[in-house]
Coordinates of C-alpha atoms (C1' of nucleotides) in Angstrom, one line a residue:
Chain A
M1 CA 0.0 0.0 0.0
D2 CA 2.6 2.6 1.0
D3 CA 5.2 0.2 -0.6
T4 CA 7.1 1.0 -3.8
P5 CA 5.8 -1.0 -6.6
A6 CA 7.8 -4.3 -6.5
S7 CA 9.8 -5.0 -9.5
N8 CA 8.9 -8.2 -11.1
F9 CA 8.1 -9.7 -14.5
L10 CA 4.5 -8.6 -14.4
Q11 CA 5.3 -5.0 -13.5
T12 CA 7.6 -4.9 -16.3
I13 CA 5.1 -6.1 -18.8
I14 CA 2.7 -3.6 -17.4
G15 CA 5.2 -0.8 -17.6
D16 CA 6.0 -1.6 -21.2
D17 CA 2.2 -1.9 -22.1
I18 CA 1.8 1.6 -20.7
A19 CA 4.8 3.0 -22.3
S20 CA 3.8 1.6 -25.8
G21 CA 0.3 2.8 -25.3
R22 CA -1.1 -0.7 -25.6
V23 CA -3.2 -0.1 -22.5
A24 CA -4.4 3.3 -21.2
T25 CA -5.6 2.0 -17.8
V26 CA -4.5 -1.1 -16.2
V27 CA -7.5 -3.4 -15.1
T28 CA -6.8 -6.6 -13.3
R29 CA -9.1 -8.9 -11.3
F30 CA -9.2 -11.2 -8.5
P31 CA -11.5 -14.2 -9.6
P32 CA -12.2 -16.6 -6.7
E33 CA -14.7 -19.5 -7.2
P34 CA -16.9 -19.6 -4.0
N35 CA -16.3 -23.1 -3.2
G36 CA -14.3 -22.6 0.0
F37 CA -12.5 -19.9 2.2
L38 CA -9.6 -17.9 1.0
H39 CA -6.1 -18.9 2.1
I40 CA -2.6 -17.6 2.2
G41 CA -2.1 -18.7 -1.5
H42 CA -5.0 -16.4 -2.6
A43 CA -3.6 -13.6 -0.5
K44 CA -0.7 -13.6 -2.7
S45 CA -2.9 -13.5 -5.7
I46 CA -4.8 -10.6 -4.2
S47 CA -1.8 -8.9 -3.4
V48 CA -0.5 -9.2 -6.9
N49 CA -3.7 -8.3 -8.7
F50 CA -4.8 -5.4 -6.5
G51 CA -1.1 -4.4 -5.9
L52 CA -0.3 -4.2 -9.7
A53 CA -3.5 -2.1 -10.2
E54 CA -2.8 0.2 -7.4
A55 CA 0.9 0.7 -8.4
N56 CA 0.0 1.7 -11.9
G57 CA -3.1 3.9 -11.3
G58 CA -5.5 1.3 -12.5
R59 CA -8.5 -0.8 -11.2
C60 CA -9.0 -4.3 -9.9
N61 CA -12.3 -6.1 -10.0
L62 CA -13.5 -8.7 -7.5
R63 CA -15.2 -11.4 -9.5
F64 CA -16.7 -14.5 -8.4
D65 CA -16.1 -17.2 -10.9
D66 CA -19.3 -19.0 -10.1
T67 CA -19.7 -21.4 -13.2
N68 CA -20.0 -24.6 -11.2
P69 CA -23.1 -24.4 -8.7
E70 CA -22.7 -27.8 -7.5
K71 CA -19.6 -26.9 -5.3
E72 CA -20.5 -23.4 -4.5
S73 CA -22.3 -21.5 -1.8
S74 CA -23.2 -18.0 -1.0
V75 CA -21.8 -18.7 2.5
Y76 CA -18.4 -18.7 0.8
I77 CA -19.1 -15.6 -1.1
E78 CA -19.7 -13.7 2.1
A79 CA -16.6 -15.1 3.7
I80 CA -14.5 -14.2 0.7
V81 CA -15.8 -10.7 0.5
A82 CA -15.1 -10.1 4.3
D83 CA -11.4 -11.3 3.8
V84 CA -10.6 -9.2 0.9
R85 CA -11.8 -6.3 2.7
W86 CA -10.1 -7.2 5.8
L87 CA -6.8 -7.5 3.9
G88 CA -7.3 -3.9 3.2
Y89 CA -8.2 -3.9 -0.5
Q90 CA -11.1 -2.0 -2.3
W91 CA -12.3 -3.5 -5.7
D92 CA -13.6 -1.4 -8.5
G93 CA -17.3 -0.8 -8.6
D94 CA -19.7 -3.6 -7.6
I95 CA -18.8 -7.1 -6.9
R96 CA -19.0 -8.9 -10.3
Y97 CA -20.3 -12.5 -11.0
A98 CA -19.6 -14.8 -13.9
S99 CA -23.1 -15.8 -13.6
S100 CA -24.4 -12.4 -14.5
Y101 CA -22.8 -12.9 -17.9
F102 CA -24.5 -16.2 -18.4
Q103 CA -26.9 -14.9 -21.2
Q104 CA -23.9 -13.4 -22.9
F105 CA -22.0 -16.6 -22.9
Y106 CA -25.1 -18.5 -24.3
D107 CA -25.4 -16.0 -27.2
W108 CA -21.7 -16.6 -27.9
A109 CA -22.1 -20.2 -27.9
V110 CA -24.9 -19.9 -30.5
Y111 CA -22.6 -17.6 -32.5
L112 CA -19.8 -20.3 -32.4
I113 CA -22.3 -23.0 -33.6
K114 CA -23.4 -20.6 -36.5
E115 CA -19.7 -20.2 -37.4
N116 CA -19.3 -24.0 -37.4
N117 CA -17.0 -23.7 -34.4
A118 CA -18.9 -25.6 -31.9
Y119 CA -21.1 -28.7 -31.8
V120 CA -23.3 -30.8 -29.5
C121 CA -21.7 -34.0 -28.7
D122 CA -23.6 -37.1 -27.2
L123 CA -20.7 -38.9 -25.9
N124 CA -20.8 -39.7 -22.2
A125 CA -18.0 -38.9 -19.9
D126 CA -16.2 -42.4 -20.3
E127 CA -16.6 -42.3 -24.0
A128 CA -15.2 -38.7 -24.2
R129 CA -12.2 -39.7 -22.2
E130 CA -11.5 -42.5 -24.6
Y131 CA -11.9 -40.4 -27.8
R132 CA -9.7 -37.6 -26.2
G133 CA -6.5 -39.8 -26.6
T134 CA -3.7 -39.4 -24.1
L135 CA -0.7 -37.3 -23.6
T136 CA 1.2 -39.1 -26.2
E137 CA -1.5 -40.2 -28.5
P138 CA -3.8 -37.9 -30.5
G139 CA -7.5 -38.1 -29.9
R140 CA -10.2 -39.1 -32.3
N141 CA -13.1 -36.9 -33.7
S142 CA -16.4 -37.3 -32.0
P143 CA -19.0 -39.1 -34.3
Y144 CA -21.2 -36.1 -33.5
R145 CA -18.5 -33.5 -34.7
E146 CA -20.3 -32.9 -38.1
R147 CA -23.8 -32.3 -37.1
S148 CA -25.5 -29.5 -39.0
V149 CA -25.6 -26.0 -37.7
E150 CA -29.4 -26.4 -37.6
E151 CA -29.3 -29.5 -35.6
N152 CA -26.7 -28.1 -33.1
L153 CA -28.8 -25.0 -32.7
D154 CA -31.8 -26.9 -32.1
L155 CA -30.0 -29.4 -29.6
L156 CA -28.4 -26.5 -27.6
A157 CA -31.7 -24.8 -27.2
R158 CA -33.2 -28.1 -25.9
M159 CA -30.2 -28.5 -23.5
K160 CA -30.9 -25.2 -22.2
A161 CA -34.6 -25.9 -22.1
G162 CA -33.8 -28.9 -19.7
E163 CA -35.0 -31.7 -22.1
F164 CA -31.9 -33.9 -21.6
A165 CA -30.5 -35.6 -18.6
E166 CA -27.3 -34.4 -16.9
G167 CA -24.4 -35.9 -18.7
A168 CA -26.3 -36.8 -21.8
K169 CA -25.0 -34.1 -23.9
V170 CA -22.3 -31.3 -23.9
L171 CA -21.4 -28.4 -26.1
R172 CA -17.9 -28.6 -27.5
A173 CA -15.6 -26.1 -29.5
K174 CA -14.6 -27.7 -32.8
I175 CA -10.7 -27.2 -32.6
D176 CA -8.3 -30.1 -33.0
M177 CA -8.6 -33.5 -31.6
S178 CA -4.9 -34.1 -32.3
S179 CA -3.5 -31.2 -30.7
P180 CA -0.5 -31.9 -28.4
N181 CA -2.2 -29.6 -25.9
M182 CA -5.1 -31.6 -24.4
N183 CA -7.0 -28.4 -23.7
M184 CA -7.4 -27.8 -27.5
R185 CA -9.0 -31.3 -28.2
D186 CA -12.5 -30.0 -28.7
P187 CA -13.0 -28.8 -25.1
I188 CA -16.3 -28.7 -23.4
L189 CA -18.2 -25.2 -23.3
Y190 CA -21.3 -26.3 -21.6
R191 CA -22.5 -29.2 -19.5
I192 CA -26.0 -29.9 -18.3
R193 CA -26.4 -29.4 -14.5
K194 CA -30.0 -29.5 -13.2
V195 CA -29.1 -27.7 -9.9
T196 CA -30.0 -24.4 -8.4
H197 CA -27.4 -21.8 -8.6
H198 CA -26.8 -19.5 -5.7
Q199 CA -27.1 -16.5 -7.9
T200 CA -29.4 -17.4 -10.8
G201 CA -31.6 -19.8 -9.0
N202 CA -33.2 -22.3 -11.5
D203 CA -32.8 -20.0 -14.6
W204 CA -30.4 -22.4 -16.1
S205 CA -29.9 -26.1 -16.5
I206 CA -26.6 -25.8 -18.5
Y207 CA -23.5 -24.1 -17.0
P208 CA -20.4 -22.8 -19.0
T209 CA -17.1 -24.4 -18.0
Y210 CA -14.2 -22.3 -16.8
D211 CA -12.5 -22.3 -20.1
F212 CA -15.5 -20.9 -21.9
A213 CA -16.1 -18.2 -19.2
H214 CA -12.8 -16.8 -18.1
G215 CA -11.5 -14.9 -21.1
Q216 CA -15.0 -13.6 -22.0
E217 CA -15.5 -12.2 -18.6
D218 CA -12.2 -10.6 -18.8
A219 CA -13.2 -9.1 -22.1
I220 CA -16.5 -8.0 -20.9
E221 CA -15.0 -6.2 -18.0
G222 CA -12.1 -4.7 -19.9
V223 CA -9.4 -6.4 -18.0
T224 CA -6.2 -5.7 -19.6
H225 CA -4.0 -8.1 -17.7
S226 CA -5.5 -11.5 -16.6
I227 CA -3.1 -12.8 -14.1
C228 CA -3.3 -16.3 -12.9
T229 CA -1.2 -19.2 -11.6
L230 CA 1.1 -21.5 -13.6
E231 CA -1.3 -24.4 -14.1
F232 CA -3.4 -22.4 -16.4
E233 CA -0.5 -21.8 -18.9
D234 CA -1.7 -24.6 -21.0
H235 CA -5.1 -22.9 -21.1
R236 CA -3.9 -19.8 -22.6
P237 CA -4.1 -20.9 -26.2
L238 CA -7.7 -21.9 -25.7
Y239 CA -8.2 -18.5 -23.8
E240 CA -7.0 -16.8 -26.8
W241 CA -8.9 -19.1 -29.4
F242 CA -12.2 -17.8 -27.8
L243 CA -11.2 -14.3 -28.0
D244 CA -10.1 -14.7 -31.6
H245 CA -13.5 -16.5 -32.7
L246 CA -15.9 -14.3 -30.7
P247 CA -17.0 -10.6 -31.1
V248 CA -15.8 -9.7 -27.7
P249 CA -15.4 -6.1 -26.7
S250 CA -11.8 -6.0 -25.6
R251 CA -8.7 -8.1 -25.7
P252 CA -7.3 -9.1 -22.4
R253 CA -4.1 -11.0 -22.1
Q254 CA -3.3 -13.8 -19.6
Y255 CA -0.1 -13.9 -17.7
E256 CA 0.9 -16.6 -15.1
F257 CA 2.9 -16.5 -12.0
G258 CA 4.0 -19.3 -9.6
R259 CA 1.7 -20.1 -6.7
L260 CA 2.6 -19.9 -3.1
N261 CA 3.6 -23.1 -1.4
P262 CA 4.4 -22.3 2.4
S263 CA 6.3 -25.1 4.2
Y264 CA 4.5 -27.1 6.8
T265 CA 1.1 -26.3 5.3
V266 CA -1.4 -27.3 2.6
T267 CA -3.0 -24.9 0.3
S268 CA -5.6 -26.7 -1.6
K269 CA -9.2 -26.0 -1.1
R270 CA -10.0 -29.7 -1.4
K271 CA -7.6 -30.6 1.5
L272 CA -8.6 -27.7 3.6
K273 CA -12.1 -28.6 3.1
Q274 CA -11.2 -32.2 4.2
L275 CA -9.7 -30.9 7.3
V276 CA -12.9 -29.1 8.2
D277 CA -15.2 -31.9 7.1
E278 CA -13.3 -34.5 9.2
Q279 CA -13.1 -32.1 12.1
I280 CA -9.4 -32.1 12.2
V281 CA -9.9 -28.4 12.9
D282 CA -12.7 -26.5 14.2
G283 CA -13.7 -24.9 11.0
W284 CA -12.4 -22.9 8.1
D285 CA -11.5 -20.1 10.5
D286 CA -9.7 -22.4 13.0
P287 CA -6.6 -20.5 14.0
R288 CA -4.4 -23.4 12.8
M289 CA -5.7 -23.1 9.2
P290 CA -3.7 -21.2 6.6
T291 CA -7.1 -19.5 5.6
I292 CA -7.2 -15.7 5.8
S293 CA -9.9 -16.0 8.4
G294 CA -7.9 -18.6 10.3
M295 CA -4.7 -16.4 10.5
R296 CA -6.8 -13.5 11.4
R297 CA -8.2 -15.4 14.3
R298 CA -4.7 -16.6 15.2
G299 CA -3.6 -13.1 15.5
Y300 CA -2.0 -12.3 12.2
T301 CA -2.5 -8.8 11.0
A302 CA -3.6 -7.8 7.5
A303 CA -0.4 -5.6 7.3
S304 CA 1.8 -8.6 8.1
I305 CA 0.2 -10.8 5.5
R306 CA 0.7 -8.1 2.9
R307 CA 4.2 -7.7 4.0
F308 CA 4.9 -11.3 3.6
C309 CA 3.5 -11.4 0.0
E310 CA 5.8 -8.6 -0.8
M311 CA 8.8 -10.3 0.7
I312 CA 8.3 -13.5 -1.3
G313 CA 8.1 -11.7 -4.6
T314 CA 6.3 -12.8 -7.8
T315 CA 8.0 -15.0 -10.2
R316 CA 7.4 -17.9 -12.5
S317 CA 9.3 -20.4 -10.6
D318 CA 7.6 -22.5 -8.1
G319 CA 9.1 -23.4 -4.8
V320 CA 8.3 -23.8 -1.3
V321 CA 8.5 -20.7 0.9
D322 CA 9.8 -21.2 4.4
V323 CA 7.1 -20.5 7.0
A324 CA 9.7 -18.9 8.9
M325 CA 9.3 -15.9 6.6
L326 CA 5.7 -15.6 7.4
E327 CA 6.6 -15.8 11.0
F328 CA 9.2 -13.1 10.7
A329 CA 6.4 -10.9 9.1
I330 CA 4.0 -11.2 12.0
R331 CA 6.8 -11.0 14.6
E332 CA 8.1 -7.8 12.9
D333 CA 4.6 -6.1 12.9
L334 CA 3.8 -7.3 16.4
N335 CA 7.1 -6.4 18.0
E336 CA 6.6 -2.8 16.7
N337 CA 2.9 -2.4 17.6
A338 CA 1.8 -4.9 20.2
V339 CA 1.3 -3.7 23.7
R340 CA 3.3 -5.8 26.4
G341 CA 1.8 -7.5 29.3
M342 CA 2.4 -10.3 31.6
C343 CA 0.7 -13.7 31.6
V344 CA 1.7 -16.8 33.6
L345 CA 0.9 -19.8 31.7
N346 CA 1.9 -22.5 34.4
P347 CA 1.6 -20.7 37.7
L348 CA 3.8 -21.4 40.7
K349 CA 3.0 -19.3 43.8
V350 CA 5.8 -17.2 45.4
V351 CA 5.3 -15.8 48.9
L352 CA 7.3 -12.8 49.6
T353 CA 7.7 -13.4 53.4
D354 CA 8.9 -9.9 54.0
Y355 CA 6.1 -8.1 52.2
P356 CA 3.1 -6.9 54.3
E357 CA 0.0 -9.2 53.9
D358 CA -2.5 -6.6 52.8
K359 CA -0.4 -4.3 50.9
I360 CA -1.1 -3.5 47.4
E361 CA 1.5 -1.4 45.6
T362 CA 0.5 0.0 42.3
L363 CA 3.4 0.1 40.1
S364 CA 3.6 1.6 36.7
A365 CA 5.1 -0.1 33.7
P366 CA 5.5 1.0 30.1
R367 CA 3.1 -0.6 27.6
H368 CA 6.1 -0.9 25.1
P369 CA 9.7 -0.9 25.9
N370 CA 10.7 1.4 22.8
R371 CA 7.4 3.3 22.3
D372 CA 6.8 6.1 24.7
D373 CA 3.7 7.1 22.8
L374 CA 1.9 4.0 24.0
G375 CA 2.1 5.3 27.6
E376 CA 2.1 3.2 30.8
R377 CA -0.2 0.8 32.5
E378 CA -0.9 0.1 36.2
L379 CA 0.6 -3.0 37.6
P380 CA -0.4 -4.1 41.1
F381 CA 2.2 -5.7 43.3
T382 CA 1.4 -7.9 46.3
R383 CA 2.8 -10.4 48.9
E384 CA 1.8 -13.5 46.8
I385 CA 2.5 -13.7 43.2
Y386 CA 2.6 -16.2 40.5
I387 CA 5.6 -17.0 38.3
D388 CA 6.0 -19.6 35.7
A389 CA 7.0 -23.0 37.2
D390 CA 9.6 -23.2 34.5
D391 CA 11.2 -20.0 35.8
F392 CA 12.3 -21.7 39.0
R393 CA 14.9 -24.4 39.8
G394 CA 16.3 -25.6 43.1
E395 CA 19.7 -25.5 41.6
A396 CA 21.1 -24.7 38.2
N397 CA 24.1 -24.1 36.1
K398 CA 25.2 -20.5 35.4
K399 CA 23.4 -20.4 32.1
Y400 CA 20.0 -20.5 33.7
K401 CA 18.9 -17.0 34.1
R402 CA 15.9 -17.3 36.2
L403 CA 15.0 -18.0 39.9
V404 CA 17.1 -20.4 41.7
L405 CA 17.0 -21.3 45.5
G406 CA 19.3 -18.8 47.4
K407 CA 19.8 -16.7 44.2
R408 CA 18.2 -13.5 43.0
V409 CA 16.1 -12.7 39.9
R410 CA 14.5 -9.5 38.8
L411 CA 10.6 -9.4 38.6
R412 CA 9.9 -7.6 35.5
N413 CA 8.9 -4.0 36.2
A414 CA 9.3 -4.7 39.9
Y415 CA 11.6 -5.8 42.6
V416 CA 14.6 -8.0 42.7
I417 CA 13.8 -11.0 44.9
E418 CA 15.8 -13.8 46.4
A419 CA 14.4 -17.4 46.9
D420 CA 14.7 -18.8 50.4
E421 CA 12.7 -21.9 50.7
V422 CA 10.8 -24.4 48.6
I423 CA 7.6 -25.8 50.1
K424 CA 6.5 -29.2 49.0
D425 CA 3.5 -31.3 49.6
D426 CA 3.3 -34.9 50.9
N427 CA 4.1 -36.1 47.3
G428 CA 7.3 -34.1 47.2
E429 CA 5.7 -31.8 44.5
I430 CA 6.6 -28.2 44.8
T431 CA 3.6 -26.1 46.0
E432 CA 5.2 -22.7 46.6
I433 CA 8.4 -20.9 47.1
H434 CA 9.3 -18.5 49.8
A435 CA 11.3 -15.6 49.0
H436 CA 12.0 -12.0 50.1
T437 CA 12.4 -8.8 48.2
I438 CA 15.6 -6.8 48.1
P439 CA 14.7 -3.3 49.2
G440 CA 15.4 -0.3 47.1
T441 CA 15.4 -2.3 43.8
L442 CA 12.4 -0.8 42.1
G443 CA 14.1 0.5 39.0
E444 CA 17.5 0.3 40.8
N445 CA 20.1 -2.5 41.0
P446 CA 20.8 -3.9 44.5
A447 CA 22.8 -1.6 46.6
D448 CA 25.1 -4.5 47.7
G449 CA 26.2 -4.7 44.0
I450 CA 24.9 -8.4 43.6
K451 CA 22.9 -8.0 40.5
P452 CA 20.2 -10.6 39.6
K453 CA 21.0 -13.0 36.9
G454 CA 17.9 -12.5 35.0
V455 CA 14.5 -11.2 34.7
I456 CA 11.2 -13.2 35.0
H457 CA 7.6 -12.4 34.5
W458 CA 4.9 -12.5 37.3
V459 CA 1.3 -11.8 38.3
S460 CA -0.2 -10.8 41.4
V461 CA -2.3 -13.6 42.9
A462 CA -4.8 -11.3 44.4
Q463 CA -5.0 -8.7 41.6
G464 CA -4.5 -11.0 38.7
V465 CA -7.2 -12.5 36.7
P466 CA -7.6 -16.1 35.4
A467 CA -7.7 -16.7 31.7
E468 CA -7.9 -19.4 29.1
V469 CA -4.9 -19.4 26.7
R470 CA -4.9 -21.4 23.6
L471 CA -1.5 -22.6 22.6
Y472 CA -1.2 -23.3 18.8
D473 CA 1.5 -24.9 17.0
R474 CA 1.9 -25.9 13.3
L475 CA -0.8 -28.2 12.0
F476 CA 1.6 -30.4 10.2
N477 CA 4.8 -31.9 11.3
H478 CA 6.1 -32.5 7.9
E479 CA 7.8 -29.8 5.8
A480 CA 5.9 -30.6 2.6
P481 CA 2.6 -32.3 3.6
D482 CA 1.0 -31.5 0.3
K483 CA 3.3 -34.0 -1.3
G484 CA 1.7 -37.3 -2.4
D485 CA -2.0 -37.5 -2.6
N486 CA -3.6 -38.1 0.7
M487 CA -0.4 -38.4 2.6
F488 CA -1.0 -35.0 4.3
M489 CA -3.6 -36.6 6.6
D490 CA -0.8 -38.7 8.0
H491 CA 1.5 -35.7 8.9
I492 CA -1.1 -34.0 11.1
N493 CA 0.6 -32.8 14.1
P494 CA -1.2 -34.2 17.3
E495 CA 0.0 -31.4 19.4
S496 CA -1.1 -28.5 17.3
L497 CA -3.5 -27.2 20.0
S498 CA -3.2 -27.3 23.8
I499 CA -5.4 -25.3 26.0
V500 CA -4.3 -23.8 29.2
T501 CA -7.3 -23.1 31.4
N502 CA -5.6 -21.9 34.4
A503 CA -3.4 -19.1 33.1
W504 CA -3.1 -15.8 35.2
I505 CA -3.0 -12.6 33.6
E506 CA -2.4 -8.9 34.9
P507 CA -5.4 -6.7 35.3
A508 CA -4.4 -4.6 32.3
L509 CA -4.8 -7.6 30.1
A510 CA -8.3 -8.5 31.3
A511 CA -9.4 -5.1 29.7
A512 CA -8.5 -6.3 26.2
S513 CA -11.0 -6.0 23.4
R514 CA -11.5 -8.8 21.0
E515 CA -8.8 -9.2 18.3
Q516 CA -6.5 -6.9 20.3
Q517 CA -2.8 -8.2 20.1
F518 CA -0.3 -8.3 22.8
Q519 CA 3.0 -9.6 23.6
F520 CA 3.0 -11.6 26.8
E521 CA 6.6 -10.8 27.8
R522 CA 9.0 -13.7 27.5
E523 CA 6.2 -15.9 26.1
G524 CA 5.2 -14.6 22.8
Y525 CA 2.5 -12.7 20.8
F526 CA -1.1 -13.4 21.7
V527 CA -4.4 -12.2 20.5
A528 CA -7.7 -11.8 22.5
D529 CA -10.1 -14.2 20.6
R530 CA -12.3 -12.8 18.0
F531 CA -15.4 -14.6 19.2
D532 CA -14.7 -16.2 22.7
H533 CA -13.0 -13.5 24.6
S534 CA -14.8 -11.3 27.1
A535 CA -13.7 -9.3 30.2
D536 CA -15.5 -12.1 32.3
K537 CA -13.8 -15.0 30.7
P538 CA -10.7 -13.8 28.9
V539 CA -9.6 -16.0 26.1
F540 CA -6.2 -15.5 24.3
N541 CA -4.7 -17.3 21.3
K542 CA -1.1 -17.6 20.8
T543 CA -0.1 -16.3 17.5
I544 CA 3.5 -17.0 17.5
G545 CA 6.3 -17.4 20.1
L546 CA 9.1 -14.9 20.6
R547 CA 12.3 -15.7 18.7
D548 CA 14.3 -18.0 20.9
T549 CA 18.0 -18.3 20.7
W550 CA 18.4 -19.9 24.1
V551 CA 20.2 -23.1 23.8
D552 CA 20.3 -25.7 26.7
G553 CA 16.8 -26.3 27.8
Chain B
rU1 C1' 8.6 -41.9 -25.5
rG2 C1' 3.3 -35.5 -26.7
rG3 C1' 2.8 -30.4 -25.1
rG4 C1' 3.8 -26.4 -21.8
rG5 C1' 7.1 -24.5 -17.9
rU6 C1' 11.2 -23.7 -14.1
rG7 C1' 16.4 -24.2 -12.7
rU8 C1' 21.3 -18.0 -8.9
rC9 C1' 23.5 -19.2 -1.1
rG10 C1' 19.6 -24.0 3.5
rC11 C1' 14.6 -20.9 1.7
rC12 C1' 12.6 -16.6 -1.2
rA13 C1' 14.8 -13.3 -4.8
rA14 C1' 17.6 -9.2 -7.8
rG15 C1' 20.4 -9.6 -12.1
rC16 C1' 18.8 -9.1 -19.1
rG17 C1' 27.2 -9.4 -22.0
rG18 C1' 31.2 -6.1 -18.0
rC19 C1' 33.3 -8.9 -13.4
rA20 C1' 27.0 -12.3 -7.9
rA21 C1' 21.6 -6.8 -4.6
rG22 C1' 18.5 -7.7 -0.7
rG23 C1' 15.3 -10.5 2.8
rC24 C1' 14.6 -15.2 5.7
rA25 C1' 17.4 -18.7 8.3
rC26 C1' 21.9 -19.5 10.5
rC27 C1' 26.9 -18.1 13.1
rA28 C1' 30.0 -14.6 16.1
rG29 C1' 30.1 -10.2 19.1
rG30 C1' 27.7 -5.5 21.6
rU31 C1' 23.4 -3.1 24.2
rU32 C1' 19.3 -4.5 27.2
rU33 C1' 14.7 -4.9 34.0
rU34 C1' 11.5 -9.5 27.7
rG35 C1' 17.4 -15.5 26.9
rA36 C1' 12.8 -10.4 22.8
rU37 C1' 13.8 -6.0 20.2
rC38 C1' 18.1 -3.0 18.6
rC39 C1' 23.3 -2.6 16.9
rU40 C1' 27.8 -4.6 14.4
rG41 C1' 30.3 -8.4 11.7
rG42 C1' 30.2 -13.2 8.9
rC43 C1' 27.5 -16.3 5.4
rA44 C1' 27.6 -18.1 -3.4
rU45 C1' 35.8 -17.3 -6.8
rU46 C1' 30.2 -18.9 -8.2
rC47 C1' 24.9 -18.9 -11.0
rA48 C1' 21.7 -27.4 -12.6
rG49 C1' 25.8 -29.8 -15.7
rA50 C1' 28.9 -30.0 -20.2
rG51 C1' 30.6 -27.8 -24.5
rG52 C1' 30.8 -23.3 -27.5
rU53 C1' 30.7 -17.7 -29.0
rU54 C1' 33.3 -13.3 -27.0
rC55 C1' 38.7 -9.3 -24.6
rG56 C1' 34.8 -10.6 -21.1
rA57 C1' 28.8 -14.8 -19.9
rA58 C1' 24.5 -16.2 -14.4
rU59 C1' 23.3 -13.3 -18.7
rC60 C1' 24.2 -15.3 -26.1
rC61 C1' 24.2 -20.5 -28.7
rU62 C1' 24.2 -26.1 -28.5
rC63 C1' 23.4 -30.4 -25.9
rU64 C1' 22.5 -32.9 -21.3
rC65 C1' 20.1 -33.4 -16.5
rA66 C1' 16.5 -32.4 -12.5
rC67 C1' 11.8 -30.8 -11.1
rC68 C1' 6.6 -28.9 -11.8
rC69 C1' 1.9 -28.8 -14.9
rC70 C1' -1.8 -31.1 -18.6
rA71 C1' -5.6 -37.0 -20.4
rG72 C1' -12.5 -33.3 -14.8
rC73 C1' -18.9 -32.9 -18.2
rC74 C1' -13.4 -28.8 -11.4
rA75 C1' -11.4 -24.1 -11.2

RNA sequence: UGGGGUGUCGCCAAGCGGCAAGGCACCAGGUUUUGAUCCUGGCAUUCAGAGGUUCGAAUCCUCUCACCCCAGCCA
């Protein structure tokens, strides 16, 4: 958005087109099919399409490629619209639908028949496959290929009228059954589907295929640069064939880029849907999902997703992007902008035996270590506090910079304390620690010169608030779960979610509003859950941990 | 054994005939009341490989190799 236009091959092409006068105004489009939620791969496409339009003073349309009603639903339309908006992009004019051009497509189909460039074929799916040939053998002409224009016109009209059963007939382009490009072997333009369409209801019983719709949609909308992913490259000759043989109002051009494949994740709507359907996750917006809505709920910001897309670039090579880059993008944003707070995930009580029982000292702590503009928060200090159980050891080596029996540690934003005694129950489990404060260490080092070895976070027992914290980890424990067909189900990380129900947060955090991001110091970045969080029952999701270079656990 | 693509550091990626940007990751120091941030330094005599053209090649030519996509009435 405020970024300088990324230099990539698409920008070069567009720059040349503008310079040569081939295009006056750049028009792109983001054309999702409403058959699932948008994921991080779509975010790249959105970033490319809207970004290129924006960088070149052009426009970008949001168009639903809704040509297959069987798999689509308006539920997805609503989710997709919300996601694009949340990412921060504004499409040109109204939302478009391929389905609103259905009559035009039909008229063009009639045109093609009249030009002897299309015919109705009665081959069923199996027969058609047989006639199509293979990658190395040419196909054979359909026995229905030479029907008369009149007969084809009549048959198409009757297909439209619903006279034939699904699968009984299709309309095909008459191109070349021996083409080495499978897409040119008399591709299907229309198939019979007697289903209700989410936009057009029962108006149609035949629906155009992607190939017979896409280029024409682009032409109707005046799209100048139709940008898609690499797997459509083989369709480009067909895309152009239709533009060549139809009286379309403009001449769009298709360009392809390599799709995004983040490591440790799957980005295939089919596979994501399977995770949802089989309840491996809680829904399309589960925080472990690589969907836009899942990432949003996880605590990713729109800015970090845009930044990530910018970092990875746009090229024609397809590789796997290390998720560490995505993690870097969100840490970078949150480090700069997230308010700090303290949360104890695994509470261990510490009693400060020298501290008065009823005393509540209201300390003040900065909301951010390097940003004074974010101000300060009140931080109550009391005799009993919780620290994380991992932050105490009876004894430890010099590398351990936390609380050790007989040693000192600094309580973040408060006093230096020294551990005196470990209290255990009958089973030998530690129940609490007795310690004492070192006077005069509020904002100062100990007067005796014995500096604490480390800093740990804490929360007042009496003034803190219980909270639920959902700890997320990657959904897959394999770098490339997408490899192989259904193998990805074998690589599910069984520990991708663990819920901490007895976390303890400082009062300032209980005042969080939904979707507000924080850094729980020394733990990571967390967000108040978009749906489940409330002041009465705080719920936080772990977005990502802090970078941890500490060796020796 | 058809057609279409891609190969530059562990990952992403600039480079488009003049002598290998940058980011992520990693490593080593410094600062630090977050083992975070921040700061400093390190990290491809080499561009899939082999030939060739040229004063000079990652960039041009030739061949080879590897990987990806295409045989949905999905997009």
